[in-house]
JSON list of C-alpha atoms in Angstrom, two decimals:
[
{"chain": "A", "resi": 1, "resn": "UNK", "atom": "CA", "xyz": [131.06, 110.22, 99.18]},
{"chain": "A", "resi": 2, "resn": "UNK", "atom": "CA", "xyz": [133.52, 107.02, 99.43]},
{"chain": "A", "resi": 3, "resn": "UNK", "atom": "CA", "xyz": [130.37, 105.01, 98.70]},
{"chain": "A", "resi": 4, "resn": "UNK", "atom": "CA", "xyz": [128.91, 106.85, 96.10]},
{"chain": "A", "resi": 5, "resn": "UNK", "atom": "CA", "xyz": [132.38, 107.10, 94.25]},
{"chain": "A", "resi": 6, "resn": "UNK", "atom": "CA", "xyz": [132.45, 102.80, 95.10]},
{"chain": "A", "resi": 7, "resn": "UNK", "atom": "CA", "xyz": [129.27, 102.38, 93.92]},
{"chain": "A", "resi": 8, "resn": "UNK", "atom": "CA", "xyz": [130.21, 104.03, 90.30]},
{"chain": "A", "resi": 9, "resn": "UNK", "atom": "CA", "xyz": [132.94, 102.27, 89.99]},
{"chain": "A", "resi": 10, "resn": "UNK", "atom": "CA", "xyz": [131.95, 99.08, 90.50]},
{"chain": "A", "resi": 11, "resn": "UNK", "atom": "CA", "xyz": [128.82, 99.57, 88.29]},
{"chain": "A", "resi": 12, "resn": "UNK", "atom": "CA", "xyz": [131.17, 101.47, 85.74]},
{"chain": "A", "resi": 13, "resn": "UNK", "atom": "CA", "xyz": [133.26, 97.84, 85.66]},
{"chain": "A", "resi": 14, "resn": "UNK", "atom": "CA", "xyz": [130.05, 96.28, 85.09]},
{"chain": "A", "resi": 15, "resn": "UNK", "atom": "CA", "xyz": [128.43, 94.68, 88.37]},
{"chain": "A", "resi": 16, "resn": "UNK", "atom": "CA", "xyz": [125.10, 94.40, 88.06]},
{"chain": "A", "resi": 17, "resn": "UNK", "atom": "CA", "xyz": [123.48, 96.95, 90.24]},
{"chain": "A", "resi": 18, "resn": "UNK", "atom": "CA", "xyz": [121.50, 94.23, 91.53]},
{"chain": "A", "resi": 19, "resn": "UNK", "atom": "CA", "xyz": [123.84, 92.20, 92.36]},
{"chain": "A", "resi": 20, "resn": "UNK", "atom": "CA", "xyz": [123.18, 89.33, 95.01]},
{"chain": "A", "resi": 21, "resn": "UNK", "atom": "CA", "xyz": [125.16, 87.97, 97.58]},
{"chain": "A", "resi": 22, "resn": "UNK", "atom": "CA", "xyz": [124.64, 84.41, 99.41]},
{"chain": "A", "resi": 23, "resn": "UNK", "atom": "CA", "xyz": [122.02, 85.79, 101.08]},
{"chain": "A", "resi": 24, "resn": "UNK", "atom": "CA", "xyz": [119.93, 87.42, 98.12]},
{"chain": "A", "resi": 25, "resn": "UNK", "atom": "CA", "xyz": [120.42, 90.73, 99.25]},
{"chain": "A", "resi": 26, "resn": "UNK", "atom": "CA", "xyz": [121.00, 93.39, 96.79]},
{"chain": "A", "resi": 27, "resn": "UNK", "atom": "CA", "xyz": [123.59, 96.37, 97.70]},
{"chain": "A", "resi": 28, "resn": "UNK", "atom": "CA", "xyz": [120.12, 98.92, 97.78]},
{"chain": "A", "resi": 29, "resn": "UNK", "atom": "CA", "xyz": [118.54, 96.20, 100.73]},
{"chain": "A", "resi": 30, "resn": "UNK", "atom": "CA", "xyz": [122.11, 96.45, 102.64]},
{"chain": "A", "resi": 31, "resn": "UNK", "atom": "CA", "xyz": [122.03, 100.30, 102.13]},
{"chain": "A", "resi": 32, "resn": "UNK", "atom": "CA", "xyz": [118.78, 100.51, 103.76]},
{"chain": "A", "resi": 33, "resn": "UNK", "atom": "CA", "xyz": [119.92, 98.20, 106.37]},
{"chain": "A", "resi": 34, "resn": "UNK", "atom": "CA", "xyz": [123.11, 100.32, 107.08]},
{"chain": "A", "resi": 35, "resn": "UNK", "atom": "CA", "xyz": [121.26, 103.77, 106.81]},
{"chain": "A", "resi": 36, "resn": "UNK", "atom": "CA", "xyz": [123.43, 104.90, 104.32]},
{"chain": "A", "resi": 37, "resn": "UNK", "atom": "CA", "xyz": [121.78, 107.05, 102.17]},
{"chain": "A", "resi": 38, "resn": "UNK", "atom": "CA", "xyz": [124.02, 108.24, 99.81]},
{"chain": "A", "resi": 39, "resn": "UNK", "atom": "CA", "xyz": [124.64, 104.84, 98.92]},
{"chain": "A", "resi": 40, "resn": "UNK", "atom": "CA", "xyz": [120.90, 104.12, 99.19]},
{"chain": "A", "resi": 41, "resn": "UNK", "atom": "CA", "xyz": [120.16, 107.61, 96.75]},
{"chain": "A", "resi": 42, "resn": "UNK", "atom": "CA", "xyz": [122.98, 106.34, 94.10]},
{"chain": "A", "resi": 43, "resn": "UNK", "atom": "CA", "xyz": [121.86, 102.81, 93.68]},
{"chain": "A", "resi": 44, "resn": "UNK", "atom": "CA", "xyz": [118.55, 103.97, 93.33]},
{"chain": "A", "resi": 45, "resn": "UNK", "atom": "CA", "xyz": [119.53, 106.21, 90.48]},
{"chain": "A", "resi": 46, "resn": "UNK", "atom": "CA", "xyz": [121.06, 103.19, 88.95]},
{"chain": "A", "resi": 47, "resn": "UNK", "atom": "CA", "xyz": [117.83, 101.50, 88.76]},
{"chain": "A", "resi": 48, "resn": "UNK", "atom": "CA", "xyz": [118.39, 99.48, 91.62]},
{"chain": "A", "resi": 49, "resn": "UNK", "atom": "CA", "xyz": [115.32, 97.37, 92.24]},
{"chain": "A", "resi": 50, "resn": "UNK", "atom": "CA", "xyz": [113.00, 97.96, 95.18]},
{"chain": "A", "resi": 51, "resn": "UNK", "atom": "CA", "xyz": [111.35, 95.17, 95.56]},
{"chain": "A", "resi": 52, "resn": "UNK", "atom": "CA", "xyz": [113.65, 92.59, 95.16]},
{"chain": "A", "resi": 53, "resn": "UNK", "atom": "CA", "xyz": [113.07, 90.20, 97.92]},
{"chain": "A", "resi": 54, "resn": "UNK", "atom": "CA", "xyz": [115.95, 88.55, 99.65]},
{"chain": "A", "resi": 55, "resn": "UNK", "atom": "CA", "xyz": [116.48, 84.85, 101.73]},
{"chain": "A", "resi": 56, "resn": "UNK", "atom": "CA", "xyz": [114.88, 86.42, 104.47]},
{"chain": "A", "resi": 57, "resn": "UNK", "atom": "CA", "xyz": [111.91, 88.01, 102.54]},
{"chain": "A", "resi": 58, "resn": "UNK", "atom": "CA", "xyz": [112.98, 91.55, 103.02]},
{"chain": "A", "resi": 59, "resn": "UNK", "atom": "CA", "xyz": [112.91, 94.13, 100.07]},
{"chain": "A", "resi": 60, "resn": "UNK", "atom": "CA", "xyz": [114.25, 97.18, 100.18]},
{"chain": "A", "resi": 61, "resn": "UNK", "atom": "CA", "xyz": [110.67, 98.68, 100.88]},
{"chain": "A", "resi": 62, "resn": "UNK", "atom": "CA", "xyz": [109.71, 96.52, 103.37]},
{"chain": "A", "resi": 63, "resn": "UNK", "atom": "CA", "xyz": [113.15, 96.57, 105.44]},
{"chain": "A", "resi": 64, "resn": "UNK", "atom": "CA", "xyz": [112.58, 100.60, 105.08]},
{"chain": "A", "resi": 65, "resn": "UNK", "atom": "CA", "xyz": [109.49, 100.48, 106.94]},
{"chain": "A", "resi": 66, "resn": "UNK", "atom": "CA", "xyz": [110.48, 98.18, 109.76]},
{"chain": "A", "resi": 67, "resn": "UNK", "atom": "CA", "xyz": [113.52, 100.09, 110.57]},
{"chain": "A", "resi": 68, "resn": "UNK", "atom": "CA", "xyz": [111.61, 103.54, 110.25]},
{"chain": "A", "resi": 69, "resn": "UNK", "atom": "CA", "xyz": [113.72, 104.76, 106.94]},
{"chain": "A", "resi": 70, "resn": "UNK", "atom": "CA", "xyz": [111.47, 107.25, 105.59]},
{"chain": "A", "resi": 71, "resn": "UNK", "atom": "CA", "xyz": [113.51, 109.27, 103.09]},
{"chain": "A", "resi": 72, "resn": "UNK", "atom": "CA", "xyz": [114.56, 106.12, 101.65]},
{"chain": "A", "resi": 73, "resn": "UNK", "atom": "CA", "xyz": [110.53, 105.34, 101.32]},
{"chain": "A", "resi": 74, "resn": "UNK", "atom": "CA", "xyz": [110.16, 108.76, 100.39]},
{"chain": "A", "resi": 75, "resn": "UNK", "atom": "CA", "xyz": [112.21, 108.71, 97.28]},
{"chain": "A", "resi": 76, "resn": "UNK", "atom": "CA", "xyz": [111.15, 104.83, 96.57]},
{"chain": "A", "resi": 77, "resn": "UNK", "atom": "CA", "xyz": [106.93, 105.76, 96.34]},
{"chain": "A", "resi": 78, "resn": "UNK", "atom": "CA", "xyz": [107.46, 107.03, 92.75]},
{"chain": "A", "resi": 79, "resn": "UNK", "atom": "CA", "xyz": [109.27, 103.72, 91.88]},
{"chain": "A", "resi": 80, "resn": "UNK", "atom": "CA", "xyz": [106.49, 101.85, 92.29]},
{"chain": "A", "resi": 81, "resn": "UNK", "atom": "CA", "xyz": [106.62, 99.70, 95.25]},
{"chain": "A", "resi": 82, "resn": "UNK", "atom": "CA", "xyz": [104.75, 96.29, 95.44]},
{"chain": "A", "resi": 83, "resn": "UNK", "atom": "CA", "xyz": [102.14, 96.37, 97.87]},
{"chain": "A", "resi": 84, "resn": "UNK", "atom": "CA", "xyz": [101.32, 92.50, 97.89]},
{"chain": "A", "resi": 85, "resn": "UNK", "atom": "CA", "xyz": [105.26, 91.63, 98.94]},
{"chain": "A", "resi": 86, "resn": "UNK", "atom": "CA", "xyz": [105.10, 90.19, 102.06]},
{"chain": "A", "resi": 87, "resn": "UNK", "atom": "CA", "xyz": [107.74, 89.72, 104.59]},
{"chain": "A", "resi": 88, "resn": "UNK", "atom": "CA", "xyz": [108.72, 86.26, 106.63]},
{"chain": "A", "resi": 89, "resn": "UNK", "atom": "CA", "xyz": [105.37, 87.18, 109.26]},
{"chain": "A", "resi": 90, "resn": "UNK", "atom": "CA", "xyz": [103.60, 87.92, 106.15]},
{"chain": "A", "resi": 91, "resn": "UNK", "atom": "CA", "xyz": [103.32, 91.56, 106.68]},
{"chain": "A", "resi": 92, "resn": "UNK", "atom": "CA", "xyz": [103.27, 94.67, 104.98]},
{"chain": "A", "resi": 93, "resn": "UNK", "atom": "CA", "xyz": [105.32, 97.70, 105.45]},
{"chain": "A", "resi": 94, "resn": "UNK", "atom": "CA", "xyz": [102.97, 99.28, 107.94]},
{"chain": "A", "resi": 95, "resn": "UNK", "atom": "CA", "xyz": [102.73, 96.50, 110.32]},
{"chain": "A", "resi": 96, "resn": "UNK", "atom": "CA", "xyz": [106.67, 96.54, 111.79]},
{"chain": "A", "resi": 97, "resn": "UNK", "atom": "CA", "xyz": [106.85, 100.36, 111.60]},
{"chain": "A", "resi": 98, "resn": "UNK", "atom": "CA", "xyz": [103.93, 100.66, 113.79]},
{"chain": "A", "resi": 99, "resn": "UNK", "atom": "CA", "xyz": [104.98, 97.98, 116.03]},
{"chain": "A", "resi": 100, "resn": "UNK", "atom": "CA", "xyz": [108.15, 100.28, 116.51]},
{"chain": "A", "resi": 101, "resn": "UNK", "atom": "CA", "xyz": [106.29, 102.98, 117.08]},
{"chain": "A", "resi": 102, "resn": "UNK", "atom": "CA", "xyz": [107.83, 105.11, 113.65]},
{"chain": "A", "resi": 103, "resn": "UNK", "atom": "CA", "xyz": [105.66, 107.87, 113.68]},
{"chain": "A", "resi": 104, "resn": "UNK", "atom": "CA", "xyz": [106.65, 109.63, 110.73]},
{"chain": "A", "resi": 105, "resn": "UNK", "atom": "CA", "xyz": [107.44, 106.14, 108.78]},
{"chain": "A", "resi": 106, "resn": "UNK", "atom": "CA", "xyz": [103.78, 105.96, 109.67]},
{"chain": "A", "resi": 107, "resn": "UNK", "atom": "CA", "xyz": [102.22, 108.53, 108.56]},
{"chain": "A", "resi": 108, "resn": "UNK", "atom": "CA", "xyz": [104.53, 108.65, 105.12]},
{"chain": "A", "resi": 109, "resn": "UNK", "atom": "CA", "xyz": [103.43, 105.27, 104.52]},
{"chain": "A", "resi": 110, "resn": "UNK", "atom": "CA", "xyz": [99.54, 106.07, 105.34]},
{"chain": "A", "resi": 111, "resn": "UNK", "atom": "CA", "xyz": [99.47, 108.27, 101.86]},
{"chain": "A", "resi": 112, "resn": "UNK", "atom": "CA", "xyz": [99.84, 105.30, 100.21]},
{"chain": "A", "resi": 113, "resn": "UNK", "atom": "CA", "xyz": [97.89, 102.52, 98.48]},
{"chain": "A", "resi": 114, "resn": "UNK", "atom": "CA", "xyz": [99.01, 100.27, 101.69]},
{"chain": "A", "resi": 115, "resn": "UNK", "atom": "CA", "xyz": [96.33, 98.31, 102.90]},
{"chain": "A", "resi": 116, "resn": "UNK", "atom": "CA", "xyz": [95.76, 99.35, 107.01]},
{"chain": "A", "resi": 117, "resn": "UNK", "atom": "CA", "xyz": [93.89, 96.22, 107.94]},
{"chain": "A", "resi": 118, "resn": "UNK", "atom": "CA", "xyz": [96.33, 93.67, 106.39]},
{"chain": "A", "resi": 119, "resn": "UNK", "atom": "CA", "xyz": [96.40, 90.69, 108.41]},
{"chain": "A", "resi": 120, "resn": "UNK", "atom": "CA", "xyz": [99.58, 88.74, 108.78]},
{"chain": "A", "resi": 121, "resn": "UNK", "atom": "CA", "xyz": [100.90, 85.41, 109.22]},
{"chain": "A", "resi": 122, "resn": "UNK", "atom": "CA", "xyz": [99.96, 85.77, 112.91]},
{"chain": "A", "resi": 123, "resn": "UNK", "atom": "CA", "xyz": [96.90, 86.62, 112.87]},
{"chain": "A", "resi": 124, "resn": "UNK", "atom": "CA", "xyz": [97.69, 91.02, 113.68]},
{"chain": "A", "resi": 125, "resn": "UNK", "atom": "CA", "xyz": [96.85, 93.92, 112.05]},
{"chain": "A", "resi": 126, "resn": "UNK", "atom": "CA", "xyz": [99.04, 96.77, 112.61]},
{"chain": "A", "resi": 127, "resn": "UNK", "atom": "CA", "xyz": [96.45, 98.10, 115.05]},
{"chain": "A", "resi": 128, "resn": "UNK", "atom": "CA", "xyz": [97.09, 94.46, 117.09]},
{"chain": "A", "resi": 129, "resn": "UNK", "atom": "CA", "xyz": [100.88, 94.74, 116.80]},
{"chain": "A", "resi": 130, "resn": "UNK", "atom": "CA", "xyz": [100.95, 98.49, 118.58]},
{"chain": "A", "resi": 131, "resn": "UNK", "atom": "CA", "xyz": [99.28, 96.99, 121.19]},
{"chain": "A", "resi": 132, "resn": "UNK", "atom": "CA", "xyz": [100.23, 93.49, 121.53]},
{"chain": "A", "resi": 133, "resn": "UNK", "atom": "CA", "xyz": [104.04, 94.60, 120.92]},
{"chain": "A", "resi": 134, "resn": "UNK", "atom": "CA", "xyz": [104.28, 98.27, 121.71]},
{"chain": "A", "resi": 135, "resn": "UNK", "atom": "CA", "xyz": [105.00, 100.08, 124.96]},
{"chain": "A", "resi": 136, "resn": "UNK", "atom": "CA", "xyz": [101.68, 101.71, 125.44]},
{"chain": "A", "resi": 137, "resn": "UNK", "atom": "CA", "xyz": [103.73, 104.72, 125.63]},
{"chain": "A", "resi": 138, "resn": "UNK", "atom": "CA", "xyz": [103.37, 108.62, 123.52]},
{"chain": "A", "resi": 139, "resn": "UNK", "atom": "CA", "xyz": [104.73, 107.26, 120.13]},
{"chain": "A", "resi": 140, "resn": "UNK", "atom": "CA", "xyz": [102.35, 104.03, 120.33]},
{"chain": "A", "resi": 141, "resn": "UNK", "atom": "CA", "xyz": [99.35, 106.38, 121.49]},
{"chain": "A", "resi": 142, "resn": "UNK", "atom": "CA", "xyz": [100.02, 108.21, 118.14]},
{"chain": "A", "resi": 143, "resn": "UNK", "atom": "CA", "xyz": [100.91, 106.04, 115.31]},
{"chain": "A", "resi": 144, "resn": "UNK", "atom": "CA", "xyz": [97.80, 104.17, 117.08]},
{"chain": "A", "resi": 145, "resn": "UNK", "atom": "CA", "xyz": [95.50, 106.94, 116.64]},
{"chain": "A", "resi": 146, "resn": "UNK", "atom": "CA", "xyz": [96.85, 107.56, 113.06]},
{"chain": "A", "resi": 147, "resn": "UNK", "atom": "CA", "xyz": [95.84, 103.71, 111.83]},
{"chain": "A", "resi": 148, "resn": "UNK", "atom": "CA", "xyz": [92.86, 104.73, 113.76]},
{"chain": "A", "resi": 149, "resn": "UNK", "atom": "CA", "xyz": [92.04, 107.51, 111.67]},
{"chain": "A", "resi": 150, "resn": "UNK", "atom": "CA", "xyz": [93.12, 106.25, 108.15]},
{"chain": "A", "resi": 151, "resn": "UNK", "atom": "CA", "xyz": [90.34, 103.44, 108.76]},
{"chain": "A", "resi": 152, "resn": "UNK", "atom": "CA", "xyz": [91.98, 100.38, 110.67]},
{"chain": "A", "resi": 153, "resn": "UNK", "atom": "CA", "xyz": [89.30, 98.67, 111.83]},
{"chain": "A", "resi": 154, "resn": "UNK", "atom": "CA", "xyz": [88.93, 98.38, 115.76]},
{"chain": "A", "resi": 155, "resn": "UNK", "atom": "CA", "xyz": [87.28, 95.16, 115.86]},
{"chain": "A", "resi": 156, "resn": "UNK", "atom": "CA", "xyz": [89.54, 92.55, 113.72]},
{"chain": "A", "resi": 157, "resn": "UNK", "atom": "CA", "xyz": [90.64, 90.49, 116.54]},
{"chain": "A", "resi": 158, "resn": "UNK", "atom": "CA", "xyz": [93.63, 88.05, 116.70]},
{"chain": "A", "resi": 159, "resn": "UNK", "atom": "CA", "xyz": [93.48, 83.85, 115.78]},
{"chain": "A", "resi": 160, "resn": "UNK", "atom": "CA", "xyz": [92.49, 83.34, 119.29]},
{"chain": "A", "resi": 161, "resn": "UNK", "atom": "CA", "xyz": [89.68, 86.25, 118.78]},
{"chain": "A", "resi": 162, "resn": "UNK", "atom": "CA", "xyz": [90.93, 88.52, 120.70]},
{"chain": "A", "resi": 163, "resn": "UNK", "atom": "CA", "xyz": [90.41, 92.22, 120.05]},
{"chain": "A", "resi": 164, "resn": "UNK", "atom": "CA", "xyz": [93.11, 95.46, 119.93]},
{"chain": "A", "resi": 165, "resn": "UNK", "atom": "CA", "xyz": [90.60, 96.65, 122.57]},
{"chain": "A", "resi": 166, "resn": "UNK", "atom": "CA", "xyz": [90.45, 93.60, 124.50]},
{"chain": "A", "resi": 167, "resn": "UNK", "atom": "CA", "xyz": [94.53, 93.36, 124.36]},
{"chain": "A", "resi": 168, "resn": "UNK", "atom": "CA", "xyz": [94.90, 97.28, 125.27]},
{"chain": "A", "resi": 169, "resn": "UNK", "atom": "CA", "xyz": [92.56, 96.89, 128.21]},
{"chain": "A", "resi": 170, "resn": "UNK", "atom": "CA", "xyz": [94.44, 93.33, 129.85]},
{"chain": "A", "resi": 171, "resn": "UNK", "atom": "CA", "xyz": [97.78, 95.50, 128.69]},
{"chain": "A", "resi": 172, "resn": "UNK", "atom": "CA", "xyz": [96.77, 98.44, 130.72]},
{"chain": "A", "resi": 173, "resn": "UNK", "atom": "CA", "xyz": [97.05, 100.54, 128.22]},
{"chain": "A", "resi": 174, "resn": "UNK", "atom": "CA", "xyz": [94.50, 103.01, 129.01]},
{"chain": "A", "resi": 175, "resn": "UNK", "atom": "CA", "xyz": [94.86, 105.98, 126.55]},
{"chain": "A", "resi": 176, "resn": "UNK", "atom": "CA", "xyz": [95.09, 103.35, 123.15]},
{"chain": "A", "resi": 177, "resn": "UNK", "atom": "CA", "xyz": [91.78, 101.56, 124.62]},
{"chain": "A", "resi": 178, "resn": "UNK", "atom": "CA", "xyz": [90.21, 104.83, 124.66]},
{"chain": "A", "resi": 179, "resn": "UNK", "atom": "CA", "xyz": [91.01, 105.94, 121.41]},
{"chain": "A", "resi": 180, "resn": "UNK", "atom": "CA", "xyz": [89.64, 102.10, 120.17]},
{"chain": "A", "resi": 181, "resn": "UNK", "atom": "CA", "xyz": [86.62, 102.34, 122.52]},
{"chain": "A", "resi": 182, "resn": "UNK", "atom": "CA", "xyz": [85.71, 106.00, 120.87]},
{"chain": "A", "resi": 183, "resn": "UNK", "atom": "CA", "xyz": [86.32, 104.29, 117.53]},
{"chain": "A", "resi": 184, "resn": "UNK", "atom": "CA", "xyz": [83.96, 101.67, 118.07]},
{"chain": "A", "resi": 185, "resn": "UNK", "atom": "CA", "xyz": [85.82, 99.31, 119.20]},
{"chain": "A", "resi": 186, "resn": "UNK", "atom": "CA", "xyz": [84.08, 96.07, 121.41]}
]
């Protein structure tokens, strides 16, 4: 409530509600960074801009993603979220929340327009980044067979041509090789 009542005053004394500080972040990007929603859901009803991209190359959207915010990309969706924003690896959305293993950030952000095999600055799909960066564990198993089932493709291997499957298998990460294997995976 504090925030919210901050938040109208300073826009009621005429800050822009996409303001910027040294950085280029706007208050909505430091909302999402903070996890505070209120602040995040009153800013947004201000018009606050989603994809404004900071120093850093994080936008609200993106930052939501990677840090598994999904409310906040919830009730950003019907803004109208640009899906060719990249952030500092080049990435999309998807790639950092499945690297982290956000299942329902996942599966939120699979009902959208967001492209599954997007390739990034380092050569990984999000597919490659569950298994080159993830644990191998329950949460990686899943978000890994939900890519898996929205279309990723099992065979888009890394700049040194290395396959998920190949990575999952020198990984030892049995159960996420299988699900690549019965996917067609090589």
């Amino acid at each position: 409530k504090g925030d919210v009542a901050a938040i109208s005053a300073a826009l009621g004394a005429g800050t822009a509600v996409n303001v910027r500080d040294e950085a280029q972040q706007t208050p909505l990007l430091l909302a999402v960074r903070d996890n505070r929603l209120e602040a995040f859901n009153a800013l947004l009803s201000a018009g606050a801009d989603i994809n404004a991209q900071a120093q850093n190359k994080d936008t609200p959207w993106l930052l939501a993603g990677a840090l598994g915010r999904t409310e906040m990309l919830r009730a950003m969706i019907p803004r109208g979220p640009d899906y060719s924003i990249r952030n500092r690896y080049g990435g999309n959305a998807l790639i950092p929340a499945c690297e982290r293993a956000h299942v329902e950030t996942v599966k939120l952000l699979l009902t959208t327009p967001i492209k599954v095999d997007h390739v990034n600055n380092l050569g990984w799909t999000c597919l490659s980044e569950i298994v080159i960066l993830g644990d191998g564990g329950p949460r990686h198993q899943e978000v890994a067979r939900m890519v898996l089932d929205a279309g990723a493709n099992p065979n888009l291997a890394d700049k040194d041509g290395v396959t998920p499957l190949a990575h999952a298998k020198e990984k030892g990460q049995r159960a996420i090789a299988e699900m690549i294997a019965a996917k067609g995976g090589r």
